[in-house]
Short mmCIF file of C-alpha atoms in Angstrom, two decimals:
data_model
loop_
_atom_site.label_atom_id
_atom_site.label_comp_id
_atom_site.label_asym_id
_atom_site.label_seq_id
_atom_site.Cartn_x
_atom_site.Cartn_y
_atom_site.Cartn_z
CA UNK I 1 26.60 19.86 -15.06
CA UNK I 2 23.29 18.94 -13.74
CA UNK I 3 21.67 14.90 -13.99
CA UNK I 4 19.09 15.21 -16.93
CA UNK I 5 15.51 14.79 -15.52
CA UNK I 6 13.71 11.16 -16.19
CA UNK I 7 9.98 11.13 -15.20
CA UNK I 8 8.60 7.81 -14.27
CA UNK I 9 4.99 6.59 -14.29
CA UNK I 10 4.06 4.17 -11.97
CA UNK I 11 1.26 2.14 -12.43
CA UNK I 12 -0.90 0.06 -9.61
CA UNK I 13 -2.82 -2.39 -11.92
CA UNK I 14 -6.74 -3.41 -10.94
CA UNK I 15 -9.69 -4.48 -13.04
CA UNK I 16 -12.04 -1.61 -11.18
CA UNK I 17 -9.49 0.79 -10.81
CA UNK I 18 -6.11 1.63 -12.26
CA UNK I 19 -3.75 3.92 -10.26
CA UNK I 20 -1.59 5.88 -11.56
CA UNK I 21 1.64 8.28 -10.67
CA UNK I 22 4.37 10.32 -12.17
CA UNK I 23 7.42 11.19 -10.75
CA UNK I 24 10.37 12.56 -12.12
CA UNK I 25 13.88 12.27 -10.86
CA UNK I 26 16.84 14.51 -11.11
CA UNK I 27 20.16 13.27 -9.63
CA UNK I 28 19.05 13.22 -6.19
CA UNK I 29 15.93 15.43 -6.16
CA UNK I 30 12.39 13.42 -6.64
CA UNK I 31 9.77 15.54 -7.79
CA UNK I 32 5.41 15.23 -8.07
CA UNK I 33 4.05 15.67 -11.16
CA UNK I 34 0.82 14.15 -11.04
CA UNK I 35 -1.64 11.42 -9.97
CA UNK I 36 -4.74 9.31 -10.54
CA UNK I 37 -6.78 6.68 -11.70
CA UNK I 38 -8.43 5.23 -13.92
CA UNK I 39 -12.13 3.33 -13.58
CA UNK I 40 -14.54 0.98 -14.96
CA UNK I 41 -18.03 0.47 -14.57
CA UNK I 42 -18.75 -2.99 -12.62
CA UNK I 43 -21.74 -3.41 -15.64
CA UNK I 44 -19.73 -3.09 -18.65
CA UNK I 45 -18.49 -6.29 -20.37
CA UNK I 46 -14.90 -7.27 -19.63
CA UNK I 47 -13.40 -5.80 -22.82
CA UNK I 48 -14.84 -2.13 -23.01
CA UNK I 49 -13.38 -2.15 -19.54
CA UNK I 50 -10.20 -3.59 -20.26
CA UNK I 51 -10.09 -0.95 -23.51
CA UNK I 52 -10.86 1.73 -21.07
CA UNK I 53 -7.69 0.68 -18.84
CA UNK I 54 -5.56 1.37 -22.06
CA UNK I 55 -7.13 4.10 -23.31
CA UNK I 56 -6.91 6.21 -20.05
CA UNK I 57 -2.92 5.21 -19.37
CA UNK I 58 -2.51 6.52 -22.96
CA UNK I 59 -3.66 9.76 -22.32
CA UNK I 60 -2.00 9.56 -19.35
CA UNK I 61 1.50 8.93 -21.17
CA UNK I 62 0.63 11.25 -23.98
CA UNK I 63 0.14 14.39 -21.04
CA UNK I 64 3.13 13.51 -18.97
CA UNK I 65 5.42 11.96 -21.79
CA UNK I 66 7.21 9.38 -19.44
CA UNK I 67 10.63 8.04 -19.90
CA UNK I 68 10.51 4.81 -17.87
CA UNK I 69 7.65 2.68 -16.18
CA UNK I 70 7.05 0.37 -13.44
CA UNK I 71 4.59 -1.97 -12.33
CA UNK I 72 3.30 -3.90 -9.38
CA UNK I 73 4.67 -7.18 -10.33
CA UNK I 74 2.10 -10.08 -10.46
CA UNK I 75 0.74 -12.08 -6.88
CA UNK I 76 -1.07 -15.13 -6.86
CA UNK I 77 -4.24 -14.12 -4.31
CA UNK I 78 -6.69 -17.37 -3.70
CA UNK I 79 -9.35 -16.26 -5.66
CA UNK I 80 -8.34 -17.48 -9.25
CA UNK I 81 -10.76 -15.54 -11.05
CA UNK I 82 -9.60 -12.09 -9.15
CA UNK I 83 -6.24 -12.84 -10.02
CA UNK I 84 -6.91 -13.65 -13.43
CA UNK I 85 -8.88 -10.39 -13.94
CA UNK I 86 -6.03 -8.57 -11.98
CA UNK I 87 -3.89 -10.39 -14.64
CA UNK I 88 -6.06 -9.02 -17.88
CA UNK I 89 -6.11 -5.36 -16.45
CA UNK I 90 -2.18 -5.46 -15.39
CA UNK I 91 -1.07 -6.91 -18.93
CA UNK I 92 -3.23 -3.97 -21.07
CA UNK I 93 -1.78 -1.67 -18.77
CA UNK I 94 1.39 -2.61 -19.62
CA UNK I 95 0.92 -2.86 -23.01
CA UNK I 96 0.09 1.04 -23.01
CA UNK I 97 3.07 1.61 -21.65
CA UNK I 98 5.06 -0.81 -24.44
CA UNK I 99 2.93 0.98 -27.12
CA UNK I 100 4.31 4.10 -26.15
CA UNK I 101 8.08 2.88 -26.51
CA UNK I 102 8.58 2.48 -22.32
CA UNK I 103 11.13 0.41 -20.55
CA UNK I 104 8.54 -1.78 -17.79
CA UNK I 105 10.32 -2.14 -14.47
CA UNK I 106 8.59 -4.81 -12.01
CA UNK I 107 8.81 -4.84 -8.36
CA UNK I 108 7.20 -7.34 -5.65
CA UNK I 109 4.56 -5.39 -3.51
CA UNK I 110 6.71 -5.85 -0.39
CA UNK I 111 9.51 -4.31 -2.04
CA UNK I 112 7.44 -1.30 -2.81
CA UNK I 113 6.42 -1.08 0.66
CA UNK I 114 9.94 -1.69 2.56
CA UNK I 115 11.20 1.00 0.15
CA UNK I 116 8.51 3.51 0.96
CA UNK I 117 7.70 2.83 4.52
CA UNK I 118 10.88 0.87 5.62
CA UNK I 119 9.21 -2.65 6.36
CA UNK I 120 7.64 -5.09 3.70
CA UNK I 121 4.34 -5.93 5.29
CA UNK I 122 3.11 -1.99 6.14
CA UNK I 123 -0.44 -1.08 5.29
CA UNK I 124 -1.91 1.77 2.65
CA UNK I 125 -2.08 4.16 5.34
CA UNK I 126 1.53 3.79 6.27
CA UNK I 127 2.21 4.33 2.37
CA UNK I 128 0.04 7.14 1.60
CA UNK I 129 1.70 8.91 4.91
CA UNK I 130 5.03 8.28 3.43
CA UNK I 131 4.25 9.53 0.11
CA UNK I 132 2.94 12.87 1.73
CA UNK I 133 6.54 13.03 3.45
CA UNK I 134 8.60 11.67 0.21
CA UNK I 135 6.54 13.97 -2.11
CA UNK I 136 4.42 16.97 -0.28
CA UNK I 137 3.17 18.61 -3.21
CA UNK I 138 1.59 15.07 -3.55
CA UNK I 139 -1.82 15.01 -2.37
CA UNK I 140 -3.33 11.91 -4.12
CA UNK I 141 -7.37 11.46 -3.31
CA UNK I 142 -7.16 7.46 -3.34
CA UNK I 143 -5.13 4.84 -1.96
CA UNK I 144 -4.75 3.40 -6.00
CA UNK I 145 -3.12 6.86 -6.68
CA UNK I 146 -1.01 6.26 -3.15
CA UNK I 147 -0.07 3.05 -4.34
CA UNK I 148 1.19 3.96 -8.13
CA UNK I 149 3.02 6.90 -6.52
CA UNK I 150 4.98 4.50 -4.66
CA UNK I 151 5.73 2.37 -7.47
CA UNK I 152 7.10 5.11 -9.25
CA UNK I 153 9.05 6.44 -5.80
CA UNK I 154 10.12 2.74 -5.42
CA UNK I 155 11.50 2.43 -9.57
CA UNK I 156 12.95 5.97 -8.89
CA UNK I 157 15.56 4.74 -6.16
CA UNK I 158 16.44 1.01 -7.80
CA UNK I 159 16.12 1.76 -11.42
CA UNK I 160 20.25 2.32 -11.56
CA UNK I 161 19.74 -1.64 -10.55
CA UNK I 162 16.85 -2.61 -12.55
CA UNK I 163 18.63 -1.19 -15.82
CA UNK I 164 22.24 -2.84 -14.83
CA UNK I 165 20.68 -5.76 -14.59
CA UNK I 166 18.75 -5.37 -17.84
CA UNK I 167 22.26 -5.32 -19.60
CA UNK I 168 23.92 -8.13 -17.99
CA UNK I 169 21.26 -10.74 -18.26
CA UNK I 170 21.78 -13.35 -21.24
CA UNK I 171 20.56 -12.02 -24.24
CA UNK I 172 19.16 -14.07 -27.57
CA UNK I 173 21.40 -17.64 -27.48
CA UNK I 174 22.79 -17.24 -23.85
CA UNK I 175 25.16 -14.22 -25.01
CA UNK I 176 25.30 -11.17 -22.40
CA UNK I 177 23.50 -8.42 -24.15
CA UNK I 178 25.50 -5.06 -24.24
CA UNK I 179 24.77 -1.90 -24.03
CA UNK I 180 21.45 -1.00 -25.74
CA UNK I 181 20.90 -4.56 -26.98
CA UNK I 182 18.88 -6.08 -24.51
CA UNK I 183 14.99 -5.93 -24.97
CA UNK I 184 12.39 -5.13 -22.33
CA UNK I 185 13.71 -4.83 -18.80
CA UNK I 186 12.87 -7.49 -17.24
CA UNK I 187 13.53 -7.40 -13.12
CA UNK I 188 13.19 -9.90 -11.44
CA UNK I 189 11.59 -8.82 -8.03
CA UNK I 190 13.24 -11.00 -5.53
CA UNK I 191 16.78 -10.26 -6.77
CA UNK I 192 16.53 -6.69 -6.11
CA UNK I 193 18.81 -5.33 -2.58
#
């Protein structure tokens, strides 16, 4: 009996550009199924670009019809106003992938990189190498497309985790949640292995 086949987009979140990557996964066996990005024009005002963010993941979902999601989970940077644009583009991102009935998975950009490359603090060449040698039919043109490939590589090998988890935390009124009950999931970065 084979493992039924889950394809997972990954999504690296940015006001200018919006990577994105799909994977799908198949008991052991991770395959590429496509990658890109989405991009706004510097001159437009902050909502047509923000609209353009959802409107491109949602073709995006609609073409590769996605099972699960995961994000780059949120980072404080010292430019407020970056991080609060990063913020806008990451939360209409994932609100494509909520409209569309996915499951968002989170994980902590050094996570992402110690799964891909082996050490938390590696740089996007390291990952983009990796991704070539995790996925070689992968051959993504930027390092945004790199980046949401990894996501997805990185939700592929701790989503058995991320969904456990998802069931045992305390649902409505501090009850554990069973089974299908619980809501989004909702991991919690620094409590992944």
């Amino acid at each position: 009996m084979s493992a039924r086949a889950i394809r997972i987009l990954g999504i690296d979140p940015g006001l200018r550009r919006t990577g994105w990557g799909i994977v799908e996964i198949s008991g052991n066996r991770l395959a590429f199924l496509g990658c890109g990005r989405v991009e706004t024009d510097d001159r437009e005002a902050l909502a047509s670009r923000l609209a353009a963010i959802h409107a491109g993941l949602a073709r995006v979902i609609a073409q590769f019809a996605p099972q699960e999601a995961a994000a780059e989970a949120t980072f404080v940077n010292k430019d407020a106003v970056a991080t609060l644009k990063l913020g806008q583009a990451r939360g209409v991102a994932l609100l494509a992938a909520a409209q569309a009935g996915l499951e968002v998975a989170e994980y902590a950009p050094n996570l992402v990189k110690k799964t891909i490359v082996g050490a938390g603090h590696a740089d996007k060449a390291q990952i983009r190498m990796m991704i070539g040698v995790l996925l070689p039919k992968a051959e993504p043109e930027t390092e945004d497309a790199a980046d949401a490939l990894a996501i997805a590589v990185t939700h592929a090998h701790h989503r058995g985790a991320a969904l456990l988890r998802a069931r045992l935390e305390p649902g409505p009124k501090g009850r554990q949640a069973k089974g299908g009950e619980s809501g989004r999931i909702a991991v919690k970065p620094e409590s992944l292995p």
